XYZ file of C-alpha atoms in Angstrom:
690
model
C -0.083 -0.009 -0.046
C 2.766 2.349 0.805
C 4.115 2.091 -2.970
C 0.706 3.101 -4.131
C 1.064 6.176 -2.321
C 3.955 6.865 -4.602
C 2.012 6.225 -7.874
C 0.871 9.222 -10.281
C -1.391 8.859 -12.908
C -1.231 11.813 -15.020
C -2.883 13.106 -18.718
C -1.049 15.930 -20.452
C -3.919 17.823 -21.926
C -4.132 21.329 -23.753
C -5.378 23.086 -27.305
C -3.192 21.787 -30.360
C 0.297 23.409 -30.718
C 0.567 24.458 -27.079
C 3.212 22.246 -26.700
C 1.996 18.802 -24.740
C 4.190 16.362 -26.648
C 7.083 18.648 -26.331
C 6.738 19.013 -22.726
C 6.222 15.134 -22.255
C 9.448 14.472 -24.377
C 11.310 16.752 -22.265
C 9.755 14.717 -18.956
C 11.172 11.518 -20.697
C 14.486 12.997 -21.165
C 14.937 14.608 -17.533
C 13.756 11.507 -15.949
C 16.167 9.175 -18.013
C 13.375 7.391 -19.678
C 14.753 8.394 -22.938
C 18.599 9.498 -23.799
C 17.858 12.126 -26.482
C 15.537 14.855 -26.850
C 12.412 14.107 -29.437
C 11.234 17.053 -31.203
C 7.806 17.250 -32.878
C 8.843 19.552 -35.458
C 11.172 17.283 -37.262
C 9.009 13.865 -36.593
C 11.276 12.478 -34.067
C 9.099 12.519 -30.729
C 8.856 9.337 -28.819
C 4.738 9.858 -27.890
C 4.099 10.549 -31.570
C 4.757 7.439 -33.027
C 2.370 7.040 -35.849
C 3.407 7.759 -39.214
C 0.509 10.364 -39.685
C 1.385 11.787 -36.496
C 4.781 12.574 -37.501
C 3.704 13.854 -40.989
C 1.179 16.463 -39.725
C 3.450 17.349 -36.522
C -0.126 16.923 -34.541
C -0.994 14.171 -31.448
C -3.683 11.534 -33.046
C -3.841 8.738 -30.741
C -3.224 8.695 -26.837
C 0.454 7.527 -25.964
C 1.100 6.177 -22.683
C 4.368 5.632 -20.966
C 5.936 5.510 -17.184
C 8.868 7.349 -16.054
C 10.212 7.734 -12.083
C 10.904 10.883 -10.541
C 11.743 11.604 -6.862
C 11.249 7.969 -5.638
C 7.664 7.850 -7.508
C 6.456 6.700 -10.449
C 4.558 8.650 -12.996
C 2.483 6.769 -15.463
C 1.869 9.449 -18.146
C -0.735 9.760 -21.146
C -0.085 12.400 -23.749
C -3.737 13.038 -24.970
C -4.388 14.729 -28.532
C -5.086 18.345 -28.653
C -6.819 18.871 -31.691
C -10.626 18.793 -31.522
C -11.407 15.860 -34.151
C -9.769 13.421 -31.220
C -11.426 14.565 -28.148
C -12.772 11.118 -27.828
C -9.547 10.284 -27.070
C -9.156 12.984 -24.205
C -12.386 11.832 -22.812
C -11.589 8.037 -22.626
C -7.994 8.940 -20.828
C -9.343 11.405 -18.358
C -12.150 8.863 -17.377
C -9.181 6.561 -16.099
C -6.783 9.194 -14.866
C -5.940 10.666 -11.438
C -4.436 13.740 -11.831
C -3.678 16.133 -15.233
C -1.396 18.762 -16.254
C -3.016 21.617 -18.561
C -0.531 22.920 -20.770
C -1.162 26.758 -22.197
C 0.248 28.924 -24.735
C 1.646 31.840 -22.950
C 0.829 33.940 -25.974
C -2.473 32.018 -27.272
C -3.752 31.539 -23.735
C -7.017 29.727 -23.010
C -8.117 28.517 -26.469
C -11.108 26.705 -27.597
C -9.506 23.052 -26.935
C -8.163 24.385 -23.816
C -11.870 25.025 -22.928
C -13.149 21.589 -23.716
C -10.613 19.565 -22.110
C -10.981 21.678 -18.978
C -14.753 20.556 -19.111
C -13.763 16.934 -19.762
C -11.619 16.951 -16.329
C -14.314 18.880 -14.447
C -16.752 16.284 -15.336
C -14.909 13.587 -14.234
C -13.408 15.572 -11.029
C -9.850 15.195 -12.306
C -7.422 17.510 -9.786
C -4.862 19.305 -12.315
C -1.947 21.849 -12.011
C -1.445 24.084 -14.955
C 1.788 24.815 -17.077
C 2.019 27.894 -19.145
C 4.570 27.119 -22.063
C 6.295 28.896 -24.417
C 7.536 31.782 -22.344
C 9.956 32.764 -24.868
C 7.960 33.593 -27.560
C 7.134 36.840 -28.437
C 3.858 38.317 -26.830
C 4.067 35.789 -23.972
C 2.269 36.804 -21.066
C 2.043 34.375 -17.735
C -0.223 37.043 -15.730
C -2.641 37.585 -19.014
C -2.514 33.699 -19.289
C -3.732 33.279 -15.319
C -6.401 35.870 -15.767
C -7.703 34.097 -18.825
C -8.012 30.823 -16.740
C -9.990 32.734 -14.166
C -12.224 34.420 -16.829
C -12.914 31.776 -19.358
C -12.547 28.291 -17.115
C -13.766 29.926 -13.822
C -10.546 28.297 -12.379
C -8.850 29.565 -9.026
C -5.617 29.340 -10.489
C -2.576 30.489 -8.247
C 1.080 30.883 -9.414
C 3.850 28.638 -7.524
C 6.705 29.882 -10.000
C 7.299 33.251 -11.848
C 8.835 33.978 -15.157
C 12.526 35.473 -14.648
C 12.397 37.438 -18.160
C 10.213 36.617 -20.986
C 10.326 36.518 -24.643
C 13.863 36.367 -25.818
C 15.200 37.318 -22.349
C 13.158 34.803 -20.820
C 16.321 33.008 -18.562
C 14.681 31.099 -15.448
C 12.064 30.596 -13.162
C 11.308 32.023 -9.756
C 10.427 29.126 -6.923
C 7.699 31.245 -4.899
C 7.430 28.702 -1.882
C 11.474 28.224 -1.824
C 12.074 32.123 -2.674
C 14.843 30.838 -5.009
C 15.655 31.511 -8.682
C 16.059 28.432 -10.742
C 18.462 28.646 -13.833
C 18.551 25.507 -16.258
C 21.692 25.654 -18.107
C 22.196 25.492 -21.737
C 25.145 23.447 -22.267
C 23.376 20.552 -20.355
C 20.413 20.720 -22.113
C 18.597 22.076 -19.126
C 19.311 19.032 -17.049
C 21.356 21.019 -14.284
C 19.468 23.256 -12.406
C 21.501 26.037 -10.675
C 19.467 27.453 -7.355
C 20.432 31.254 -7.003
C 19.211 34.190 -4.769
C 16.453 35.997 -6.317
C 17.555 39.080 -8.396
C 16.731 42.513 -7.057
C 14.769 43.152 -10.468
C 12.336 40.525 -9.556
C 12.161 40.702 -5.442
C 9.410 43.187 -5.277
C 7.369 41.053 -7.850
C 8.173 37.674 -6.081
C 7.514 38.963 -2.361
C 3.994 40.235 -3.835
C 3.223 36.853 -5.974
C 4.322 34.638 -2.527
C 1.722 36.712 -0.322
C -0.980 36.243 -2.920
C -0.267 32.733 -2.718
C -0.235 32.385 1.095
C -3.138 34.772 1.171
C -4.853 32.098 -1.053
C -3.725 29.177 0.873
C -4.457 30.360 4.320
C -8.507 29.782 3.590
C -7.584 26.019 3.164
C -5.400 25.531 6.088
C -5.883 26.882 9.651
C -2.392 26.318 11.035
C -0.946 27.936 7.928
C -3.667 30.929 8.454
C -2.566 31.429 12.356
C 1.097 31.747 11.199
C 0.493 34.048 8.352
C -1.650 36.175 10.926
C 1.003 36.352 13.198
C 3.734 37.199 10.571
C 5.583 34.133 11.441
C 8.132 32.353 8.896
C 6.286 29.462 6.689
C 8.229 26.991 5.389
C 8.219 25.396 1.581
C 6.944 22.332 3.223
C 4.006 23.732 5.064
C 3.379 25.562 1.901
C 3.365 22.060 -0.440
C 0.986 20.501 2.057
C -1.477 22.909 1.992
C -1.262 23.327 -1.876
C -1.330 19.812 -2.223
C -4.777 19.615 0.137
C -6.395 22.562 -1.738
C -5.114 20.648 -5.209
C -6.986 17.335 -4.329
C -10.178 18.956 -3.308
C -10.586 21.115 -6.749
C -10.269 24.157 -4.845
C -7.233 25.615 -6.378
C -5.038 24.775 -9.605
C -1.092 25.847 -8.948
C 0.214 27.341 -12.016
C 4.028 27.132 -13.185
C 5.607 28.178 -16.180
C 8.636 27.467 -18.747
C 9.557 26.792 -22.022
C 9.826 22.925 -22.879
C 11.382 23.833 -26.188
C 13.941 25.820 -24.764
C 14.274 23.164 -21.554
C 13.496 25.532 -19.172
C 10.903 24.915 -16.189
C 10.301 21.041 -16.417
C 12.042 19.840 -13.257
C 9.844 22.148 -11.200
C 6.760 20.764 -13.248
C 8.065 17.087 -12.460
C 8.016 18.166 -8.619
C 4.922 19.737 -9.073
C 3.108 16.534 -10.290
C 4.769 14.484 -7.152
C 3.706 16.847 -4.439
C 0.151 18.307 -5.637
C -1.203 15.659 -7.974
C -3.183 12.555 -6.449
C -2.066 8.758 -5.580
C -4.530 6.117 -6.240
C -4.846 5.956 -2.222
C -6.209 10.080 -2.524
C -9.187 9.493 -4.984
C -12.796 8.000 -3.522
C -13.073 4.318 -4.054
C -14.502 3.504 -7.497
C -17.798 3.024 -7.818
C -19.798 0.286 -9.847
C -22.980 -1.846 -10.002
C -23.595 -5.011 -8.477
C -25.518 -7.924 -9.934
C -28.518 -7.017 -8.284
C -28.231 -3.278 -9.319
C -26.754 -2.456 -6.051
C -24.043 0.060 -5.506
C -20.433 -1.491 -5.157
C -17.358 0.473 -3.807
C -13.886 -1.069 -4.265
C -10.841 0.878 -2.642
C -7.200 1.018 -4.435
C -6.004 -2.195 -2.646
C -4.534 -5.053 -4.366
C -6.121 -7.203 -1.377
C -9.507 -6.075 -2.833
C -11.385 -8.046 -5.328
C -10.507 -7.053 -8.958
C -12.310 -4.394 -10.667
C -10.525 -2.897 -14.141
C -11.863 -0.603 -16.927
C -10.893 -1.105 -20.503
C -10.631 2.330 -21.999
C -9.351 1.978 -24.872
C -8.835 -0.766 -28.006
C -5.925 -0.463 -30.626
C -4.741 -2.681 -33.488
C -0.989 -3.697 -33.219
C 0.456 -5.281 -36.185
C 2.637 -7.734 -33.902
C -0.090 -8.632 -31.309
C -3.230 -8.292 -32.660
C -5.518 -6.053 -30.537
C -4.266 -4.446 -27.414
C -6.801 -3.288 -24.663
C -5.316 -0.759 -22.309
C -6.779 -0.937 -18.736
C -6.582 0.974 -15.857
C -6.505 -1.352 -12.256
C -8.613 0.068 -9.879
C -8.703 -2.465 -7.330
C -7.484 -6.098 -7.318
C -4.641 -7.269 -9.125
C -4.754 -8.495 -12.967
C -2.444 -11.357 -13.357
C -1.401 -14.093 -16.031
C -3.215 -17.223 -16.208
C -6.559 -16.345 -14.264
C -9.642 -16.086 -15.868
C -11.542 -12.902 -15.869
C -15.158 -11.978 -16.159
C -16.818 -9.293 -18.339
C -20.628 -8.763 -16.992
C -21.431 -6.202 -19.751
C -20.619 -8.878 -22.440
C -21.491 -11.771 -20.161
C -18.292 -13.186 -21.170
C -15.538 -15.240 -20.070
C -11.875 -13.722 -21.087
C -8.209 -15.195 -20.766
C -5.145 -12.934 -21.048
C -2.297 -14.231 -23.130
C 0.049 -10.821 -21.938
C 0.283 -8.196 -20.170
C 2.382 -5.340 -21.103
C 3.272 -1.891 -19.392
C 3.645 0.571 -22.030
C 6.365 3.093 -23.506
C 4.490 4.820 -26.612
C 4.523 2.073 -28.945
C 7.357 -0.128 -27.019
C 6.196 -2.475 -24.719
C 7.585 -4.457 -21.504
C 5.827 -7.852 -20.791
C 5.061 -8.054 -17.039
C 3.222 -10.577 -14.921
C 0.693 -9.017 -13.395
C -0.862 -4.939 -13.005
C -2.022 -3.963 -9.576
C -4.357 -1.624 -8.071
C -3.710 2.024 -9.235
C -1.903 0.788 -12.191
C -1.997 1.542 -15.862
C -1.285 -1.382 -18.884
C -2.544 -3.282 -21.775
C -3.731 -6.509 -21.945
C -3.266 -8.993 -25.093
C -6.124 -11.543 -25.885
C -9.354 -10.343 -25.369
C -11.607 -11.524 -27.794
C -15.150 -10.026 -26.595
C -13.920 -6.825 -24.637
C -15.147 -3.193 -25.590
C -14.184 -0.007 -24.631
C -16.013 0.925 -21.723
C -16.054 -2.826 -20.825
C -15.225 -3.665 -16.509
C -13.138 -6.778 -16.124
C -13.319 -8.619 -12.965
C -12.903 -11.985 -10.703
C -14.571 -14.995 -12.593
C -16.734 -15.454 -9.935
C -17.825 -11.854 -9.112
C -19.954 -9.237 -11.166
C -19.395 -5.327 -10.934
C -19.779 -2.868 -13.822
C -18.066 0.377 -13.837
C -19.727 3.527 -15.197
C -19.032 3.692 -18.874
C -17.387 6.287 -20.864
C -19.790 8.499 -22.654
C -18.937 9.497 -26.201
C -19.969 12.550 -28.835
C -21.930 11.687 -31.608
C -20.211 11.614 -35.274
C -20.848 14.625 -37.224
C -19.439 14.297 -40.466
C -19.796 11.369 -43.121
C -18.542 10.038 -46.476
C -19.483 7.125 -48.236
C -16.427 4.989 -48.903
C -15.769 2.170 -51.229
C -13.135 -0.575 -52.068
C -10.957 0.577 -55.345
C -11.269 -3.473 -56.546
C -13.802 -6.038 -55.768
C -10.849 -8.237 -54.658
C -10.746 -5.554 -51.574
C -14.139 -4.976 -50.574
C -14.208 -7.611 -48.018
C -10.980 -6.734 -46.250
C -12.304 -2.883 -46.398
C -15.498 -4.541 -44.509
C -13.194 -6.233 -41.726
C -10.760 -3.060 -41.381
C -13.641 -0.680 -41.056
C -14.812 -3.076 -37.990
C -11.584 -3.236 -36.765
C -11.183 0.604 -36.798
C -14.646 1.186 -35.398
C -14.198 -1.399 -32.396
C -11.096 0.726 -31.473
C -12.557 4.292 -31.988
C -15.798 5.170 -30.572
C -16.312 8.145 -31.930
C -15.835 6.650 -35.789
C -19.294 4.481 -37.119
C -19.682 2.537 -40.301
C -23.365 2.052 -41.785
C -24.920 1.241 -44.945
C -27.443 3.434 -46.740
C -30.626 1.414 -47.253
C -31.437 2.739 -49.995
C -28.264 3.099 -52.027
C -26.235 0.518 -50.591
C -23.160 2.714 -50.260
C -20.916 2.190 -47.034
C -21.164 5.459 -44.902
C -18.038 6.235 -42.444
C -18.806 9.173 -39.803
C -16.191 10.984 -37.446
C -15.929 13.992 -35.710
C -14.561 16.021 -38.150
C -12.639 16.117 -41.793
C -8.955 15.475 -40.459
C -10.599 12.286 -38.313
C -12.022 10.798 -41.407
C -8.610 11.718 -43.166
C -6.493 9.727 -41.042
C -8.914 6.508 -40.844
C -8.406 6.856 -45.022
C -4.832 6.949 -44.290
C -4.918 3.967 -41.943
C -6.774 1.945 -44.323
C -3.913 2.005 -47.009
C -1.003 2.057 -44.653
C -2.163 -0.363 -42.244
C -4.447 -2.473 -43.581
C -3.272 -2.201 -47.360
C -6.700 -1.470 -48.599
C -6.969 1.370 -51.350
C -10.233 3.058 -51.158
C -12.388 5.673 -53.249
C -14.270 8.501 -51.057
C -16.913 10.872 -51.532
C -17.299 14.162 -50.842
C -17.937 15.150 -46.913
C -21.621 14.869 -45.613
C -22.936 16.545 -42.895
C -24.555 13.796 -40.303
C -27.894 15.617 -39.850
C -30.359 14.993 -37.142
C -34.037 15.101 -36.771
C -36.627 16.220 -33.925
C -40.196 17.047 -33.176
C -41.972 20.271 -32.524
C -45.038 19.091 -31.089
C -46.611 16.093 -29.169
C -48.249 13.457 -31.268
C -50.223 10.359 -30.207
C -50.394 6.970 -32.446
C -52.075 3.852 -31.260
C -51.294 0.557 -33.039
C -53.188 -2.858 -32.068
C -51.164 -6.035 -33.930
C -53.081 -9.152 -34.045
C -52.016 -11.325 -36.866
C -51.345 -15.062 -37.306
C -47.124 -15.554 -37.434
C -45.257 -18.607 -37.597
C -48.733 -20.686 -37.172
C -49.458 -18.800 -33.973
C -52.029 -16.010 -33.345
C -50.037 -13.139 -32.308
C -51.631 -9.838 -30.375
C -49.751 -6.690 -28.966
C -51.427 -3.534 -28.704
C -49.972 -0.319 -27.630
C -50.483 3.876 -27.467
C -46.994 5.604 -27.755
C -47.133 9.352 -27.193
C -43.778 11.539 -28.414
C -43.020 14.870 -26.665
C -40.375 17.218 -27.723
C -37.882 16.699 -24.874
C -35.108 19.127 -23.244
C -32.520 20.406 -25.828
C -29.246 17.871 -25.498
C -30.887 15.693 -23.380
C -31.210 12.607 -25.618
C -34.099 10.126 -26.212
C -35.712 8.593 -23.143
C -38.881 6.322 -22.677
C -41.224 6.435 -19.807
C -44.106 3.909 -18.870
C -47.719 5.669 -17.706
C -49.472 2.312 -17.684
C -49.852 -0.312 -15.105
C -49.393 -3.979 -15.050
C -53.100 -4.485 -15.491
C -53.080 -2.910 -18.886
C -49.554 -4.482 -19.877
C -47.468 -7.068 -18.301
C -43.887 -6.292 -16.835
C -42.464 -9.328 -19.251
C -43.423 -7.209 -22.579
C -42.136 -3.827 -21.070
C -38.407 -4.148 -22.336
C -39.580 -5.262 -25.894
C -41.335 -2.194 -26.227
C -38.799 -0.192 -24.875
C -36.231 -1.532 -27.236
C -38.806 -1.283 -30.015
C -39.503 2.275 -29.715
C -35.806 3.380 -29.102
C -34.631 1.712 -32.221
C -37.728 3.197 -34.196
C -36.305 6.755 -33.144
C -33.134 5.832 -35.014
C -34.796 6.689 -38.275
C -36.943 10.052 -38.393
C -39.775 10.424 -40.680
C -38.148 13.305 -42.878
C -35.019 11.412 -44.437
C -34.531 8.875 -41.901
C -31.767 10.763 -39.883
C -31.913 9.576 -36.276
C -34.168 11.664 -34.145
C -33.064 13.425 -30.694
C -34.605 14.897 -28.192
C -37.530 13.047 -27.916
C -39.317 11.745 -24.681
C -41.694 8.770 -25.812
C -44.197 7.915 -23.262
C -46.424 4.315 -23.249
C -49.500 5.848 -22.303
C -51.818 2.527 -23.150
C -52.630 -0.565 -24.510
C -53.575 -4.478 -23.576
C -52.606 -7.678 -24.029
C -54.144 -11.624 -24.007
C -53.264 -13.895 -21.824
C -52.852 -16.426 -24.434
C -51.864 -14.454 -27.803
C -49.533 -11.896 -26.652
C -45.822 -11.747 -27.380
C -42.573 -9.707 -27.041
C -42.775 -9.845 -30.910
C -46.187 -8.774 -31.221
C -45.302 -5.805 -29.032
C -42.423 -4.935 -30.395
C -44.091 -4.510 -33.797
C -47.003 -2.599 -32.344
C -44.980 -0.342 -30.788
C -42.358 0.317 -33.834
C -45.487 0.973 -36.196
C -47.240 3.370 -33.065
C -43.680 5.030 -32.735
C -43.413 5.676 -36.534
C -46.773 7.128 -37.081
C -46.398 9.277 -34.164
C -43.387 10.785 -35.339
C -44.624 11.326 -38.657
C -47.902 13.638 -36.998
C -45.188 15.596 -34.686
C -44.345 18.409 -37.094
C -40.228 17.002 -37.491
C -37.716 19.491 -38.240
C -34.233 18.687 -39.443
C -31.079 19.858 -37.228
C -27.532 20.350 -38.365
C -24.687 20.406 -36.300
C -23.071 23.963 -35.645
C -19.569 24.369 -34.621
C -18.051 26.990 -32.251
C -15.292 28.452 -34.316
C -12.606 30.608 -33.162
C -10.454 32.326 -35.894
C -6.865 34.436 -34.930
C -6.350 36.931 -37.663
C -3.833 39.987 -38.266
C -5.597 43.477 -37.979
C -5.826 44.127 -41.710
C -7.831 41.218 -42.904
C -10.362 40.932 -39.950
C -12.987 42.593 -42.456
C -12.340 40.040 -45.492
C -12.780 37.303 -42.320
C -15.983 38.793 -41.184
C -17.541 39.330 -44.663
C -16.736 35.503 -45.177
C -18.697 34.329 -42.077
C -21.474 36.249 -42.807
C -21.990 34.877 -46.098
C -21.540 31.459 -44.425
C -24.687 32.522 -42.018
C -22.434 32.247 -38.968
C -23.472 34.086 -35.443
C -20.206 36.501 -34.417
C -20.091 35.933 -30.492
C -17.586 38.101 -29.818
C -14.218 40.328 -31.291
C -11.287 40.395 -28.795
C -8.087 42.406 -29.618
C -4.704 41.042 -28.989
C -1.147 42.414 -29.955
C -1.794 43.049 -33.765
C -4.205 40.548 -34.048
C -7.983 40.219 -33.853
C -9.626 37.159 -32.207
C -13.079 36.122 -33.860
C -15.281 33.954 -31.834
C -18.405 32.704 -33.987
C -20.946 29.627 -34.431
C -21.546 28.095 -37.761
C -23.094 25.805 -39.548
C -20.729 22.809 -40.141
C -22.251 22.248 -44.042
C -20.191 25.974 -44.621
C -17.069 24.854 -43.200
C -15.500 22.233 -45.678
C -12.417 23.448 -47.101
C -11.979 26.605 -44.800
C -8.883 26.184 -43.792
C -7.649 26.575 -47.782
C -9.980 29.286 -48.023
C -8.647 31.113 -44.819
C -4.965 30.492 -45.852
C -5.757 32.175 -49.321
C -7.608 35.276 -47.887
C -5.330 36.022 -45.672
C -1.983 35.066 -46.953
C -1.697 32.120 -44.510
C -1.549 34.592 -41.607
C -4.935 33.661 -40.177
C -5.380 30.579 -37.872
C -8.453 28.884 -36.756
C -9.901 26.074 -34.254
C -13.446 24.712 -34.409
C -15.121 22.012 -32.574
C -18.955 21.075 -32.042
C -21.095 22.953 -29.943
C -24.905 21.828 -30.776
C -27.211 20.504 -33.079
C -29.817 23.573 -34.154
C -32.497 23.604 -36.576
C -32.063 24.285 -40.114
C -34.103 27.182 -41.649
C -37.431 26.384 -43.476
C -36.127 26.976 -46.766
C -32.570 25.580 -46.611
C -34.117 22.320 -45.038
C -36.594 21.852 -47.794
C -33.579 22.392 -50.371
C -31.474 19.394 -48.582
C -34.595 17.344 -47.887
C -35.131 17.305 -51.746
C -31.458 16.883 -52.527
C -31.049 13.887 -50.309
C -34.382 12.580 -51.412
C -33.041 12.832 -54.948
C -29.867 11.340 -54.403
C -30.536 8.408 -51.824
C-alpha cells in the first residue's frame, strides 16, 4: 500500500500546438526514460509514433508511458489537442487521477483548452497548469492566469514566476522556496542552478508569494495562524497546503517555462509528485452489482479485482491491445476474468507496460496501475473486467456523436471484404467512428468527428490494412427532432409462425429538452401491459427513433411515453408488442411536425488586424453568428458559431484570403434547427440522391 502512494496517473492535456508533446518529451528526457530529446517538428517525438502524427506534427492517438521522479512512478498519457480526436481525451480522463493542463503563453486559453478543462471537471480530475512558450514574442504569464479565471472559472495560483520573458526568458522563480532556478543551456537544461532572487524580481516575487499564502490560508488553519501572526512559513508547509487545496479541486497551481528551450520542466515534475493525487487519494471507485446495487472498491491489491478497459488499439505484432486501468485487486496472467457487460469469460495471453509503441511484458498489474492486455476476444471500450466469480460494472464512458460522414468503397472487387473487416476493426477501437450502410443506395458511409478524423482513417486503411479505397465528398451528419406532441395507437393481431399474435400499445412522443437525448417512460400499470413485455416495447421504440420521418436521420431529444395498451393472456408475445410499438412510434413521429437539425460548430479565428474585414464578410456569407471580437497584439480573435455544412475546405479558404497568416480552430457546439427554406432544399437533395 505504501508503494501505491508513490504512483501518479496523469494526463497531459491542452489545445493543439500548446506544446503538450514537447513537454512530455522533456519529461521523458529529464527522468532518464529517453536518452535524447525528441522533437515534434522534425518527426522524432517518442510519443508521436504513428506515421500520420509524424507527418502532420500533431498528436492523434493517446500514447502511454511510465517514468520515475523523486522515488515516484509517474504513468503519463499524452492526449491529442485537435478537436477531431476529443474522444481520445474523454476516455483517458475517465481513468486518470490527475492532469497537467498546458497553455500557450501567447495564445492563452484557446477553444480546445476549454473543452479539455470541462472534460476534466466532468470527471473531477485535480490538475496543475503549465504556461509554456514563455520565450515566445507576446508571451504573458499574468494574462494567461487572468484568462484561466475568466474563461475557465478556475482558481489558479502562481507557484513559479518567469524570470524574464520572450527572448530574455532565462529561468523561473520558485515562490515557496524563494529561489531563482536557472537551467543551463550546455546541459540541455539538465543542470538546475539555485540562486538568490535578483533584485529586479524581488518585489514581484514577494507580492506573488503573499498572494499565494493568502489563498492557502483559506484551506489550512495552522498556515492561517502563522500568516496572521507574521511567522515564517516553510516551503514544506506551503506544499502540504497546496496539495490539500489541489486535491479538493479548490486551487490550480500554475507553473511556467519553455519546454522547447528546456526550461521549467523539473519544477513541473516536482509539482506532479507534490500536488497531484495517488490512487490512494481518490475516492473508492463505484460500480453496479448484479442486482443493481451500489458497489465500492478501494485502491487495494487485496480487494476483489475491478478494471476498466478504456481503449482498444490494433497492433501489427500482437493483434489487438486493450488499454486497462486497474482500480482494485490484481490483474494477473493465467487467470480467467469475467466481463459482466458482455457476459463473457476472458483469458489474457500477455500483460504489458507501455512506452509509446514499445512495451515490456509483466506478470501482473496491480491496483492503481495502467497497462495493456493482449488476448481479449469479446471486450469493448468501456467494459469492466472482474474476477470469474464476481460481477461489478463500472460506469461506462460517454462519447460524443459523429458529425460528418463520407461514402467509401473499395477500389477493387477483391478488396471489398478486406475493407469491411478493416472498417469494423477501426470502429471497434475508435468509439467516435461509425460505419453504416445506406438502405437506399447500399453505399457504405463512414462517420467521424471531423474532416481530419476521416482523413486519418482513410490513410490508416491504406498503410496499416493495405486496402485502397475511393471516398466521396464529406457529408453533414444531420439529425431530426419533433416540435409538437403526437400520439398513435397500434393493435397488432396477426397469425405468425402458425400462432396467433397480439400486441396493443398507445405511444405518445413529446419534444424533450435540448441536449438531453431520447428517453422512454412507462405510464401504464401491469393490468394493462404486464412487465415481461415492457423491455420489448422500450427497445422497439428507441430503435424506431433511430430513423426519423423526414429523410431517415436519427431523431434526438424526444421523450417517448407508453400511455396505454392491452394484452391477451394466450396470444400476446414480445414480438407482437415490439412490432406494435415500432409502427405506433413511426406514425406518431410522422404527425409530430418533425424538423431537420444540423451540427453547429464553435469557431475561433485568430487573424492579423488588416484581414478582419475579409474574415467577417466571409463568415456572414456562411450564415455565422459572431459571438465576440477580442483584440490582441496586432491580431483579432473572432469567436463565432457556424453551420458545419459551410465549413468544408475552410482551412484552404482562410489561408488564401489572409496570405496564410490567420489560423482557426473548430469544435462541435450543438445541433440546431435548419431554417425552413434551406431544410427543404437539403431534404429534396437527399431524397433525389438517396
